Amino acid sequence: MLIINCPYCGPRPELEFSYAGQAHVARPADPSATGDDEWTAYLYLRTNTRGVHAERWRHARGCARFFNALRDTTTDRFRRDLSER
Amino acid sequence: MADATIRRIVGLPTAAWLESPLPATRFILRGAPGARAAAGEGFGLSLPETACRAATDGNRAALWLGPDEQLLLAPDGEVEPIAASLARALQGHAYSLVDVSHRQVGIGIHGPRAEWLLESQCPLPLNLRDFPVGMCTRTVFGKAEIVVWRPAEQVFRLEVWRSFATYVAELLREVDRESIA
Amino acid sequence: MTLGTVGADGAISRGDTVDCDTVLMSGGYTPSVHLFSQSRGKLRWDAELQAFVPGASAERERSAGACRGVDGLEVVLNDGAQAGAAAASDSGFEGTAPRYRAVAREFSRRGAPGALAQPGNDPPAKAFVDFQSDVTTRDLVLAAREGFESIEHVKRYTTTGMASDQGKTSGMNALAFVAAGLDRTPPQVGLTTFRMPYTPVTFGSFAGYDRGNLFDPVRTTPTHEWALAHGAVFEDVGLWKRARHFPRPGEDMHAAVARECLAVRSACGVFDASTLGKIEVVGADAAQFLSRMYVNNFANLAVGRARYGVLLREDGFVYDDGVIARVANDRFHVTTTTGGAARVLGMMEDYLQTEWPDLEAWLTSTTEQWSVIALQGPRARDVLAGLVEGVDLSPGALPHMSVARGRICGVPMMLFRVSFTGELGFEINVAADYGQAVWEAVYAAGKSHGITPYGTESMHVLRAEKGYVIVGQETDGTVTPDDAGLGWAIARSKPDFVGKRSLERPAIKAPGRKQLVGLLTVDPATVLEEGAQVVAVPAQSPPMQLIGHVTSSYASAVLGRSIALAMVADGRARIGQTLYVPMPGGDIPVQVTAPVFYDAEGVRLHG
Amino acid sequence: MQKYSAWALLREAFGGQRGWQSQWRRASPAPEYDAIIIGGGGHGLAAAYYLAAEHGITRTAVLEKSWIGGGSTGRNTTIVRSNYLFDESARLYDHALDLWQDLAQVLNYNVMYSPRGVMMLAHGVHDVQVLKRHVHANRCNGVTNEWLSPEEAKAFCPPLNIEPNIRYPVLGAALQRRGGTARHDAVAWGYARAADALGVDIVENCEVTGIRRDASGAVAAVETSRGLIKSRRIGVSAAGFSSVVIGLAGVRLPIESFPLQALVSEPVKPVVPCVVMSGSIHAYISQSDKGELVIGAGTDAYTSYTQRGALHVNSHTLAAICELFPTLRRMRMLRNWAGTVDVTTDRSPIIGKTPVPGLYVNCGWGTGGFKATPGAGHLLAWTMAHDEPHPIVAPFNIERFRDGRLIDEAAAAAVAH
């Protein structure tokens, strides 16, 4: 089980969290003006990084906040203290 | 109260160490940081600013559940006065106050085995160093979400959504039964 | 049994023969590096020990004693004490390692790897490597001959190390033997992965308390005991137990549902809708937030009014629906499907926290705060009239899709004028602890009006008669609002809402999409099977040209015939056509209709 | 290729088993090939075999970074079935199921395909609706699948608990009798041996580190840990690592890689006669010919390449197994492992051409790729040989994500009410 550092509550067990996918995938400001390819990228394309991955977690069964974290997907180790609100 | 006769609280198994739920007044307060300080004036106690800590004064308590979420606890039957008092204190602030008195029930666990019983199905370490008196948090117990608060060294109070309360109480009793058998 | 000794070169000398009943075999000593290896630490080959020992750690753990290849009681004890003291010190505690002295005789535990018949032996000796799977050195030689050189291939081809000891007795010997045969060193050949658990563990140990009623929480509503006492048959919906129907003695589900449905159409029925998800959305921007989330517009919803809302995923497909009521200018009461309660709240939090943090709106789940008692049918108002205080029930004051606050049985109530049956309908919301008492009071007051409790099955039939969709039954995650006949709900003037952009994608706008229609069997007594397929051309043999499927199908008591809802390609253009439902017994002809079978004008709804 | 036969067995039995030959050559990469398959799992080896056997493209190499069959092929729970909902899926998976029928004969290799039946359990009214829809759609598509009452399900699988008072009682089951299991390693080895016999080079310990494109943008070569290898036709069949490999050519795939765990018990005598799957409580079980109970869990929640998952996921699965099969409660978990599965949004694979000329992909099989092994290899080979998608795989293109033409097998199981 992963121990995940919630930036509000500190290190907590994975059971309290829900994974929320790659970080920094911003919803286009004006979706109607977004082309098909750009919209497809927003909907479906993710880096699926093998290595250090910027991702979102939600401390769903804790403080309920979403936050960003860096995790190495080849070791599942989080970069310590790099969780950001 | 006129409604007491028709009220039917969730019936849970009890034990020497397991307190049946008592009705209470409960609110979820959410809002911008400024609202927290103002709400303290209306509620009559300073709302905790530290993560995962509870503040108490007399029979009222405020539990930090998240940076923008507090659970306010008071004796049963105070929904209207507290709502009114908070509305006055919070005038001009951006916030949300929602009555959740019946959404969840409180379960009390106390005694020397309380910590051990809870830890059996809760992934958090509940020893006094990691979970000191005054700490509170949302977490899980078995497959249920709970709020756990430690008002005293050998006393825990759980706040559980009502339809999960039977599960939590029965699971606690099962752990107890198996461990002393 | 004949004994022999194996020389350093692998040659075996023949020795004495002894009688014996039992042979005990040992794979030799080798450090138990399993836990270290499972923690992703790197093993190091110790040529002197002829064993793998812990090398670089991945975790902040320490191996101590025999598991890292240290030998001898005294040495092992002191190794452990020092490791413990060092770990304590690194963790911020103080302490020094005691010094141990062993007085027992020391054993050498140097192992046996390689002490086996070697590939070069002639004549070939038969030597067991894996004592449980009876793998011999000959099997390993054969594997190599057939080209299985990777140690993983050797393991899988010969099953060496796959028995219940998981290679504890055989792994090192097999490796040493294979390495010698390939003229490589053991680390060049490599180890198979150490899998957990170290030793087999019963399934029951993992399952723990998750058994019987504790396997998953059983969620019940405030009227559960009443339903139990009145003979309800329950169904599982997510974690909830919901009353499916209330059979009277001698009734099967079909008879019970027919009776319940007719009661709702002719008098009134009472239904527990408490499991529907509820979210209180509060804040100055609450209306704007909901307008961005749902396809509908909520800016123009008056206080005291309610609107049916459709929620899409960002990919444009229907995700959830519900009734959204504006209870104050800055406060909305949102309902979701039972199964959608948690995920809709999570989705809303996501948008609010991460996409639109500037919006002043906050969410609180109130699913369990309220007990929801649906009172439906032409007599519903008459039943309520004597119970409620402070609410004008007249159609003018409380029209369809509106909400009012008042009291019932002396307790506060939110009263919704809504209907999922097509009849005059109300949903009484009271704080959960009052749910059962209010239910009983409503039931008592309704007795003289023919009130009948009904369950989820009748709810399904009643809404299907009206063509109301159930998300998850008519929709399956591939259905757009327009497909489901809900295009009218979309506020097209809005610049944006979740999923809007995706509705412009080519396949979403292409002709031929499946659309919601009604199907009437030519034989009114035939009830189609849900999930049955629809074809345009009869008498096909597989693979058929399928154009749709039946999503809902029931015997309708009020119509005296069967009805069905279906998703059919270009369905709306096929209304009036005859299609076929191919079943093992032959094609069932059906007529395509609009998906509303009863009171299409909605007269009863506004009664 | 040395032919396996009763005669050969007899001959070797008397010859000290010394006459057996290496099943495939330990090939070193040549400087150039007509076709390269990246990924030496079942899918990739099958593609190479069919390229050689059916399209005469024998100057083919399979490049495997480690040992063949060691990725998802060697880590899955070996279930073979084709009872998928949508017409496109039915055609795709049933094509594979057809190939399974005589695969052992075709390859002259015992892949231990055992059509012992795959039973999918319904635990609620909604489950019944969903599974019956599958049964009807399958029947009309010519895919075998039938509905069983709880009693019929128990008759087919005696240890199944159909008591009505359990937390999630069994309300019925969909049974595909033609489904079953096969031996995963043997599938990889059988294809490797047959492909090798046709001249295909199987190059192990050869990791692809780059994909080179020419001035026109088409693929020209791969850079590997064993040197540069030229080819103008490259197929990627790398399962959980597909997006990493195809990313070398600058192509992005709508895929995420998740850990998927499985476990086996100690071997026991036959007790579970078929494959039993319960999607709604996440339990999948069958019994291998060796006697081990083979149990699969759901994916872990987060993307990862560690080939390791969390214990609580397995615990949940084992709790479900104990509910459905109380008699197995005291069976012991012998070994637990995880693979990396490549999951698309609609839980359907991507097979076909990519925006890069000469680059083809077969990926996105998620948790269910093993069953498709012969079909996926067969259709990828056809697609590479003709430089156009085989009609069966045409709907499984990458463009479907842009156009919204998804084949959403996952959504079809959405929760009701």
Coordinates of N, CA and C in Angstrom, one line a residue, chain C residues 223-387:
Chain C
T223 N -37.0 3.6 6.5 CA -38.3 2.8 6.6 C -38.0 1.3 6.4
H224 N -36.8 0.9 6.5 CA -36.5 -0.5 6.3 C -37.3 -1.4 7.1
E225 N -37.3 -1.1 8.4 CA -38.0 -2.0 9.3 C -39.5 -2.2 9.0
W226 N -40.1 -1.0 8.6 CA -41.5 -1.1 8.2 C -41.7 -2.0 7.0
A227 N -40.8 -1.8 6.0 CA -40.9 -2.6 4.8 C -40.7 -4.1 5.1
L228 N -39.7 -4.4 6.0 CA -39.5 -5.8 6.4 C -40.8 -6.3 7.0
A229 N -41.4 -5.6 7.9 CA -42.6 -6.0 8.6 C -43.8 -6.2 7.6
H230 N -43.8 -5.5 6.5 CA -44.8 -5.6 5.6 C -44.5 -6.4 4.4
G231 N -43.6 -7.3 4.6 CA -43.3 -8.4 3.6 C -42.6 -8.0 2.4
A232 N -41.8 -6.9 2.4 CA -41.1 -6.5 1.2 C -40.1 -7.5 0.8
V233 N -39.9 -7.6 -0.5 CA -38.8 -8.4 -1.1 C -37.8 -7.3 -1.5
F234 N -36.6 -7.5 -1.1 CA -35.5 -6.5 -1.3 C -34.6 -6.9 -2.5
E235 N -34.1 -5.8 -3.1 CA -33.0 -6.0 -4.1 C -31.8 -5.2 -3.7
D236 N -30.6 -5.7 -4.1 CA -29.4 -5.0 -3.9 C -29.2 -3.9 -4.9
V237 N -29.0 -2.7 -4.5 CA -28.7 -1.6 -5.5 C -27.4 -0.9 -4.9
G238 N -26.3 -1.2 -5.5 CA -25.1 -0.8 -4.8 C -25.0 -1.5 -3.5
L239 N -24.7 -0.7 -2.4 CA -24.7 -1.3 -1.1 C -26.1 -1.3 -0.4
W240 N -27.0 -0.6 -1.1 CA -28.4 -0.5 -0.5 C -29.2 -1.7 -0.6
K241 N -30.1 -1.9 0.3 CA -31.2 -2.8 0.2 C -32.4 -2.0 -0.1
R242 N -33.0 -2.2 -1.2 CA -34.3 -1.4 -1.6 C -35.4 -2.4 -1.7
A243 N -36.6 -2.0 -1.2 CA -37.8 -2.8 -1.4 C -38.1 -2.9 -2.8
R244 N -38.2 -4.1 -3.4 CA -38.5 -4.3 -4.8 C -40.0 -4.4 -5.1
H245 N -40.7 -5.1 -4.2 CA -42.1 -5.1 -4.3 C -42.6 -5.6 -2.9
F246 N -43.9 -5.5 -2.7 CA -44.6 -5.8 -1.4 C -45.6 -6.9 -1.7
P247 N -45.2 -8.1 -1.9 CA -46.2 -9.2 -2.3 C -47.2 -9.5 -1.1
R248 N -48.4 -9.6 -1.5 CA -49.4 -10.1 -0.5 C -49.4 -11.7 -0.5
P249 N -49.9 -12.3 0.5 CA -49.9 -13.8 0.4 C -50.4 -14.3 -0.9
G250 N -49.7 -15.2 -1.5 CA -50.1 -15.8 -2.7 C -49.7 -15.1 -4.0
E251 N -49.2 -13.9 -3.8 CA -48.8 -13.1 -5.0 C -47.4 -13.4 -5.4
D252 N -47.1 -13.6 -6.7 CA -45.7 -13.5 -7.2 C -45.4 -12.1 -7.5
M253 N -44.2 -11.9 -8.0 CA -43.8 -10.5 -8.3 C -44.6 -9.8 -9.3
H254 N -45.0 -10.6 -10.3 CA -45.8 -10.1 -11.4 C -47.1 -9.6 -10.9
A255 N -47.8 -10.4 -10.1 CA -49.1 -10.0 -9.5 C -49.0 -8.8 -8.6
A256 N -47.9 -8.8 -7.8 CA -47.7 -7.7 -6.8 C -47.5 -6.4 -7.5
V257 N -46.7 -6.5 -8.6 CA -46.3 -5.3 -9.3 C -47.5 -4.7 -10.0
A258 N -48.3 -5.6 -10.6 CA -49.5 -5.2 -11.3 C -50.5 -4.5 -10.3
R259 N -50.6 -5.0 -9.2 CA -51.5 -4.4 -8.2 C -51.0 -3.1 -7.7
E260 N -49.6 -3.0 -7.4 CA -49.0 -1.8 -7.0 C -49.2 -0.7 -8.0
C261 N -48.9 -1.0 -9.3 CA -49.0 0.0 -10.3 C -50.4 0.5 -10.5
L262 N -51.4 -0.4 -10.5 CA -52.7 0.1 -10.7 C -53.2 1.0 -9.5
A263 N -52.7 0.7 -8.3 CA -53.0 1.5 -7.2 C -52.5 2.9 -7.4
V264 N -51.3 3.0 -7.9 CA -50.7 4.4 -8.1 C -51.5 5.1 -9.2
R265 N -51.9 4.4 -10.3 CA -52.6 5.0 -11.3 C -54.1 5.4 -10.9
S266 N -54.6 4.6 -10.0 CA -56.1 4.9 -9.7 C -56.3 5.6 -8.4
A267 N -55.3 5.4 -7.4 CA -55.5 6.0 -6.1 C -54.2 6.7 -5.7
C268 N -53.4 6.0 -4.9 CA -52.1 6.5 -4.7 C -51.2 5.4 -4.1
G269 N -49.9 5.6 -4.3 CA -48.9 4.7 -3.8 C -47.8 5.5 -3.1
V270 N -47.1 4.8 -2.2 CA -46.1 5.4 -1.4 C -44.8 4.6 -1.6
F271 N -43.7 5.3 -1.8 CA -42.4 4.7 -2.2 C -41.3 5.4 -1.5
D272 N -40.3 4.6 -1.1 CA -39.2 5.1 -0.4 C -38.1 5.5 -1.4
A273 N -37.9 6.8 -1.6 CA -36.9 7.2 -2.5 C -35.6 7.7 -1.8
S274 N -35.4 7.3 -0.6 CA -34.3 7.9 0.2 C -33.0 7.6 -0.3
T275 N -32.8 6.6 -1.1 CA -31.4 6.2 -1.5 C -30.9 7.1 -2.6
L276 N -31.8 7.9 -3.2 CA -31.3 8.8 -4.2 C -30.2 9.7 -3.6
G277 N -29.2 10.0 -4.3 CA -28.1 10.9 -3.8 C -28.6 12.3 -3.7
K278 N -28.1 13.1 -2.7 CA -28.5 14.4 -2.5 C -27.3 15.3 -2.2
I279 N -27.2 16.4 -2.9 CA -26.1 17.3 -2.7 C -26.6 18.7 -2.5
E280 N -26.2 19.3 -1.4 CA -26.6 20.7 -1.2 C -25.5 21.6 -1.8
V281 N -25.9 22.4 -2.8 CA -24.9 23.3 -3.4 C -25.2 24.7 -3.0
V282 N -24.3 25.3 -2.3 CA -24.5 26.6 -1.6 C -23.5 27.6 -2.0
G283 N -23.9 28.8 -2.3 CA -22.9 29.9 -2.5 C -23.5 30.9 -3.6
A284 N -22.8 32.0 -3.6 CA -23.3 33.0 -4.6 C -23.3 32.6 -6.0
D285 N -22.3 31.7 -6.3 CA -22.2 31.2 -7.7 C -22.8 29.8 -7.9
A286 N -23.6 29.4 -7.0 CA -24.2 28.0 -7.1 C -24.9 27.8 -8.4
A287 N -25.7 28.8 -8.8 CA -26.5 28.6 -10.1 C -25.5 28.5 -11.2
Q288 N -24.5 29.4 -11.2 CA -23.6 29.3 -12.3 C -22.8 28.0 -12.4
F289 N -22.4 27.5 -11.2 CA -21.7 26.3 -11.2 C -22.6 25.2 -11.7
L290 N -23.8 25.1 -11.3 CA -24.7 24.0 -11.8 C -24.9 24.1 -13.3
S291 N -25.0 25.4 -13.8 CA -25.2 25.6 -15.2 C -24.0 25.1 -16.0
R292 N -22.8 25.2 -15.4 CA -21.6 24.7 -16.1 C -21.6 23.2 -16.0
M293 N -22.1 22.6 -15.0 CA -22.0 21.1 -14.8 C -23.1 20.4 -15.7
Y294 N -24.3 20.9 -15.6 CA -25.4 20.2 -16.2 C -25.7 20.8 -17.6
V295 N -26.4 20.1 -18.4 CA -26.8 20.6 -19.7 C -27.8 21.7 -19.6
N296 N -28.5 21.8 -18.5 CA -29.5 22.7 -18.4 C -29.0 24.1 -17.9
N297 N -29.9 25.1 -17.9 CA -29.6 26.4 -17.4 C -30.3 26.5 -16.0
F298 N -29.5 27.0 -15.0 CA -30.1 27.1 -13.7 C -30.2 28.6 -13.3
A299 N -29.6 29.5 -14.1 CA -29.6 30.9 -13.7 C -31.0 31.4 -13.7
N300 N -31.8 30.9 -14.6 CA -33.2 31.4 -14.6 C -34.2 30.6 -13.9
L301 N -33.7 29.7 -13.0 CA -34.7 28.9 -12.2 C -35.1 29.7 -11.0
A302 N -36.4 29.9 -10.8 CA -36.9 30.7 -9.7 C -36.7 29.9 -8.4
V303 N -36.6 30.7 -7.3 CA -36.6 30.0 -6.0 C -37.9 29.3 -5.8
G304 N -37.9 28.1 -5.3 CA -39.1 27.4 -5.1 C -39.5 26.5 -6.3
R305 N -38.6 26.6 -7.3 CA -38.9 25.7 -8.5 C -37.8 24.7 -8.7
A306 N -38.2 23.6 -9.4 CA -37.2 22.5 -9.7 C -37.1 22.2 -11.2
R307 N -36.0 21.6 -11.6 CA -35.8 21.3 -13.0 C -35.1 20.0 -13.1
Y308 N -35.5 19.2 -14.1 CA -34.9 17.9 -14.4 C -33.5 18.2 -15.0
G309 N -32.5 17.7 -14.4 CA -31.1 18.0 -14.9 C -30.4 16.8 -15.5
V310 N -29.7 17.0 -16.5 CA -28.9 15.9 -17.1 C -27.4 16.2 -17.0
L311 N -26.6 15.3 -16.5 CA -25.2 15.5 -16.3 C -24.5 14.6 -17.3
L312 N -23.5 15.2 -18.1 CA -22.7 14.4 -19.0 C -21.3 14.3 -18.5
R313 N -20.6 13.3 -19.0 CA -19.2 13.3 -18.8 C -18.6 14.2 -19.8
E314 N -17.3 14.5 -19.7 CA -16.7 15.5 -20.6 C -16.7 14.9 -22.0
D315 N -16.9 13.6 -22.2 CA -16.9 13.0 -23.5 C -18.3 13.1 -24.1
G316 N -19.3 13.7 -23.5 CA -20.6 13.9 -24.1 C -21.6 12.9 -23.8
F317 N -21.3 11.8 -23.1 CA -22.3 10.8 -22.8 C -22.9 11.0 -21.5
V318 N -24.2 10.5 -21.4 CA -25.0 10.8 -20.2 C -24.3 10.0 -19.0
Y319 N -24.2 10.8 -17.9 CA -23.5 10.2 -16.7 C -24.5 10.1 -15.6
D320 N -25.4 11.0 -15.5 CA -26.3 11.0 -14.3 C -27.5 11.9 -14.6
D321 N -28.5 11.8 -13.8 CA -29.6 12.8 -14.0 C -30.2 12.9 -12.6
G322 N -31.1 13.9 -12.5 CA -31.8 14.1 -11.2 C -32.6 15.4 -11.3
V323 N -33.3 15.6 -10.2 CA -34.1 16.9 -10.0 C -33.3 17.9 -9.2
I324 N -33.2 19.1 -9.7 CA -32.4 20.1 -9.0 C -33.4 21.3 -8.7
A325 N -33.5 21.5 -7.4 CA -34.4 22.5 -6.9 C -33.7 23.7 -6.3
R326 N -34.2 24.9 -6.6 CA -33.6 26.1 -6.0 C -34.4 26.4 -4.7
V327 N -33.8 26.1 -3.6 CA -34.5 26.3 -2.3 C -34.2 27.7 -1.7
A328 N -33.2 28.4 -2.2 CA -33.0 29.8 -1.9 C -32.1 30.4 -3.0
N329 N -32.0 31.6 -3.0 CA -31.2 32.2 -4.2 C -29.9 31.6 -4.3
D330 N -29.2 31.3 -3.2 CA -27.8 30.8 -3.3 C -27.8 29.4 -2.8
R331 N -28.9 28.7 -2.9 CA -28.9 27.3 -2.3 C -29.7 26.4 -3.2
F332 N -29.1 25.3 -3.7 CA -29.8 24.3 -4.5 C -29.8 22.9 -3.8
H333 N -30.8 22.2 -4.0 CA -30.9 20.8 -3.5 C -30.9 20.0 -4.8
V334 N -29.8 19.2 -5.0 CA -29.5 18.5 -6.2 C -29.7 17.0 -5.8
T335 N -30.5 16.3 -6.7 CA -30.6 14.8 -6.5 C -29.8 14.1 -7.6
T336 N -29.3 13.0 -7.2 CA -28.6 12.1 -8.2 C -29.2 10.8 -8.2
T337 N -28.8 9.9 -9.1 CA -29.2 8.5 -9.1 C -28.6 7.9 -7.8
T338 N -29.2 6.8 -7.4 CA -28.7 6.1 -6.2 C -27.2 5.7 -6.4
G339 N -26.9 5.0 -7.5 CA -25.5 4.6 -7.8 C -24.6 5.7 -8.0
G340 N -25.1 6.8 -8.5 CA -24.2 7.9 -8.9 C -23.9 8.9 -7.8
A341 N -24.5 8.7 -6.6 CA -24.3 9.7 -5.5 C -22.9 10.1 -5.3
A342 N -22.0 9.1 -5.0 CA -20.7 9.4 -4.6 C -19.9 9.9 -5.8
R343 N -20.0 9.3 -7.0 CA -19.2 9.7 -8.1 C -19.6 11.1 -8.6
V344 N -20.9 11.4 -8.5 CA -21.3 12.8 -9.0 C -20.7 13.8 -8.0
L345 N -20.8 13.5 -6.7 CA -20.2 14.5 -5.8 C -18.7 14.6 -6.0
G346 N -18.0 13.5 -6.3 CA -16.6 13.6 -6.6 C -16.3 14.4 -7.8
M347 N -17.1 14.2 -8.9 CA -16.9 14.9 -10.1 C -17.1 16.4 -9.9
M348 N -18.1 16.7 -9.2 CA -18.4 18.1 -8.9 C -17.3 18.8 -8.1
E349 N -16.8 18.1 -7.1 CA -15.7 18.6 -6.3 C -14.5 18.8 -7.2
D350 N -14.2 17.9 -8.1 CA -13.1 18.0 -9.0 C -13.2 19.3 -9.8
Y351 N -14.3 19.6 -10.5 CA -14.4 20.8 -11.3 C -14.3 22.0 -10.4
L352 N -15.0 21.9 -9.2 CA -15.0 23.1 -8.4 C -13.6 23.4 -7.8
Q353 N -12.9 22.4 -7.4 CA -11.6 22.7 -6.8 C -10.5 23.0 -7.8
T354 N -10.6 22.3 -8.9 CA -9.4 22.4 -9.8 C -9.7 23.1 -11.1
E355 N -10.9 23.2 -11.6 CA -11.1 24.0 -12.8 C -11.7 25.4 -12.5
W356 N -12.6 25.5 -11.6 CA -13.2 26.7 -11.3 C -13.1 27.1 -9.8
P357 N -11.9 27.2 -9.3 CA -11.7 27.5 -7.9 C -12.2 28.9 -7.6
D358 N -12.4 29.7 -8.6 CA -12.9 31.1 -8.3 C -14.3 31.1 -8.0
L359 N -15.1 30.1 -8.3 CA -16.5 30.1 -8.0 C -16.8 30.0 -6.5
E360 N -17.7 30.8 -6.1 CA -18.1 30.7 -4.7 C -19.3 29.7 -4.6
A361 N -18.9 28.5 -4.4 CA -20.0 27.5 -4.2 C -19.3 26.3 -3.5
W362 N -20.1 25.7 -2.6 CA -19.6 24.6 -1.8 C -20.6 23.5 -1.8
L363 N -20.1 22.3 -1.7 CA -21.0 21.1 -1.8 C -21.0 20.4 -0.5
T364 N -22.1 19.9 -0.1 CA -22.3 19.0 1.1 C -23.2 17.9 0.7
S365 N -22.8 16.7 1.0 CA -23.7 15.5 0.8 C -24.8 15.5 1.8
T366 N -26.0 15.5 1.4 CA -27.1 15.4 2.3 C -28.0 14.1 2.0
T367 N -27.4 13.2 1.3 CA -28.1 11.9 1.0 C -28.8 11.3 2.2
E368 N -28.0 11.3 3.3 CA -28.6 10.5 4.4 C -29.2 11.5 5.5
Q369 N -29.2 12.8 5.2 CA -29.9 13.7 6.1 C -31.4 13.5 5.9
W370 N -31.8 13.2 4.7 CA -33.3 13.2 4.4 C -33.8 11.8 4.2
S371 N -35.0 11.6 4.7 CA -35.8 10.5 4.4 C -36.8 11.0 3.3
V372 N -36.8 10.3 2.2 CA -37.7 10.8 1.1 C -38.8 9.8 0.8
I373 N -40.0 10.3 1.0 CA -41.2 9.5 0.9 C -42.0 10.0 -0.3
A374 N -42.0 9.2 -1.4 CA -42.7 9.6 -2.6 C -44.2 9.2 -2.5
L375 N -45.0 10.1 -2.7 CA -46.5 9.9 -2.6 C -47.0 10.2 -4.0
Q376 N -47.5 9.2 -4.7 CA -47.8 9.4 -6.1 C -49.2 8.8 -6.4
G377 N -49.9 9.6 -7.2 CA -51.2 9.1 -7.6 C -52.3 10.2 -7.5
P378 N -53.4 10.0 -8.2 CA -54.5 11.0 -8.2 C -55.0 11.4 -6.8
R379 N -54.8 10.6 -5.8 CA -55.3 10.9 -4.5 C -54.2 11.4 -3.6
A380 N -53.0 11.6 -4.1 CA -51.9 12.0 -3.3 C -52.2 13.3 -2.5
R381 N -52.8 14.3 -3.2 CA -53.0 15.6 -2.5 C -54.0 15.4 -1.4
D382 N -55.0 14.5 -1.6 CA -56.0 14.3 -0.6 C -55.4 13.7 0.6
V383 N -54.4 12.8 0.4 CA -53.8 12.1 1.5 C -52.9 13.2 2.3
L384 N -52.2 14.0 1.6 CA -51.3 15.0 2.2 C -52.1 16.1 2.9
A385 N -53.2 16.4 2.4 CA -53.9 17.6 2.9 C -54.1 17.6 4.4
G386 N -54.4 16.5 5.0 CA -54.6 16.5 6.4 C -53.3 16.4 7.2
L387 N -52.2 16.3 6.6 CA -51.0 16.0 7.3 C -50.0 17.2 7.3

